[in-house]
XYZ file of C-alpha atoms in Angstrom:
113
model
C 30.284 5.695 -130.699
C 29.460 1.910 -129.399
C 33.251 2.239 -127.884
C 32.566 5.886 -126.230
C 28.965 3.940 -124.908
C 30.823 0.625 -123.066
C 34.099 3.138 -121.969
C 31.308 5.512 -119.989
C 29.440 2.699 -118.646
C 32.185 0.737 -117.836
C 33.291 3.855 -116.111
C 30.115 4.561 -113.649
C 30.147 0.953 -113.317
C 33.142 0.871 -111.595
C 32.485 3.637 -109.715
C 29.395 2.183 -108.246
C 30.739 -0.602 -106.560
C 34.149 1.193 -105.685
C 31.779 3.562 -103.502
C 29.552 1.194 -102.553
C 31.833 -1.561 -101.214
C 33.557 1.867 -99.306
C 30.906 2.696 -97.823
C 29.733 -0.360 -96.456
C 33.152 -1.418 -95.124
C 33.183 2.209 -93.503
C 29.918 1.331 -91.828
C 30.166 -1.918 -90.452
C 34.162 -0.614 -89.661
C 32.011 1.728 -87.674
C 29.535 -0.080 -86.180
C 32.253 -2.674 -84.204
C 32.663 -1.833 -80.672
C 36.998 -0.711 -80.408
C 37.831 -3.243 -78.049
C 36.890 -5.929 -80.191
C 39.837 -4.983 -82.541
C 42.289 -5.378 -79.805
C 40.626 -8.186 -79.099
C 40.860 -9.679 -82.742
C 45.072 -8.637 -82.361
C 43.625 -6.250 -85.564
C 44.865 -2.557 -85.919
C 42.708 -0.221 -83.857
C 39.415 1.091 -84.898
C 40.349 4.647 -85.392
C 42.776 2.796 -87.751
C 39.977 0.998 -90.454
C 37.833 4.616 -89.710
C 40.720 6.473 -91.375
C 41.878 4.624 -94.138
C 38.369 3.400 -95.235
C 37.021 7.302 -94.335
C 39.950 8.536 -96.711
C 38.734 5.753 -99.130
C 35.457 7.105 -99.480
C 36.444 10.657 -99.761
C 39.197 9.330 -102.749
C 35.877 7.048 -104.249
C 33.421 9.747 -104.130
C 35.039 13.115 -104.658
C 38.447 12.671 -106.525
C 37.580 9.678 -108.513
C 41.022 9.083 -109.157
C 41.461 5.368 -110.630
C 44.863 4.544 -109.211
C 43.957 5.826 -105.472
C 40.556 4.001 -106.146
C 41.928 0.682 -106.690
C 44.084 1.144 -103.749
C 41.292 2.195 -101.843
C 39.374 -1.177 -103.096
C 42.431 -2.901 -101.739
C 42.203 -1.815 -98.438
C 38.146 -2.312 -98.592
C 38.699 -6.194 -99.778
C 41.404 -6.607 -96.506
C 38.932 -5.204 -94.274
C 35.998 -7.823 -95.390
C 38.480 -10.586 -96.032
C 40.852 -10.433 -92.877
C 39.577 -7.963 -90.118
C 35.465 -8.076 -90.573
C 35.445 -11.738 -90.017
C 37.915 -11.737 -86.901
C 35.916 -8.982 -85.456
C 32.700 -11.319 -85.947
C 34.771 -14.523 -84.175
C 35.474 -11.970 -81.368
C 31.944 -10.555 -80.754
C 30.168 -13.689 -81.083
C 28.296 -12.252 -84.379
C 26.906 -14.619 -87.204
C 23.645 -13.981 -86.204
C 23.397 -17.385 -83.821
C 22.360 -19.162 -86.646
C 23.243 -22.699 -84.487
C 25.308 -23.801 -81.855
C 28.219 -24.793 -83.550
C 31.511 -25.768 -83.123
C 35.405 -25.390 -83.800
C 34.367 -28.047 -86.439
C 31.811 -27.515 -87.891
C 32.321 -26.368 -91.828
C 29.898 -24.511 -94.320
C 27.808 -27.476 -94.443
C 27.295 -29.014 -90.902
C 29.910 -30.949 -88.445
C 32.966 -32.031 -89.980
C 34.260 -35.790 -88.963
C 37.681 -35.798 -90.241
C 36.758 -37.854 -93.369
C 34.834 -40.740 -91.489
């Protein structure tokens, strides 16, 4: 019974942040003007639109595990690799500071002086 209990919530658990995570790539894959992928020497924005749009549709209709994970895969490249390129291109980071090429997480770096 306690098994039956984790296994089921272990189950929408999972299937929460598959579709979430989906459809929030699919969104902000959306939102990016197309140039700025050519621009970021990323595949094209009709590109991400498919395989994250098929991604969805696999999260939130077939809920098939295998085609989920893969799906998750292509969601984690797509914040990891392509979102942040696509940020360097359009200037994004919400202009937090100036900056520079330098500069790390936690102000300018010196090079250890």
């Amino acid at each position: 019974m306690l098994r039956a209990n984790f296994d089921a919530t272990l189950s929408l658990l999972l299937f929460l942040v598959f579709a979430v995570t989906s459809v929030t790539a699919l969104v902000m894959a959306a939102m990016a003007r197309g140039d700025a992928y050519r621009a970021a020497d990323k595949q094209t924005k009709n590109f991400w639109l498919i395989i994250l749009g098929i991604t969805v549709v696999v999260n939130l209709l077939l809920n098939i595990l295998f085609l989920s994970i893969a799906g998750l895969i292509a969601t984690i490249v797509f914040f990891v690799d392509v979102r942040p390129a696509l940020k360097a291109v359009t200037g994004g980071g919400g202009g937090k500071r100036g900056g520079s090429s330098s500069d790390g997480p936690y102000g300018p770096y010196n090079g250890g002086r």
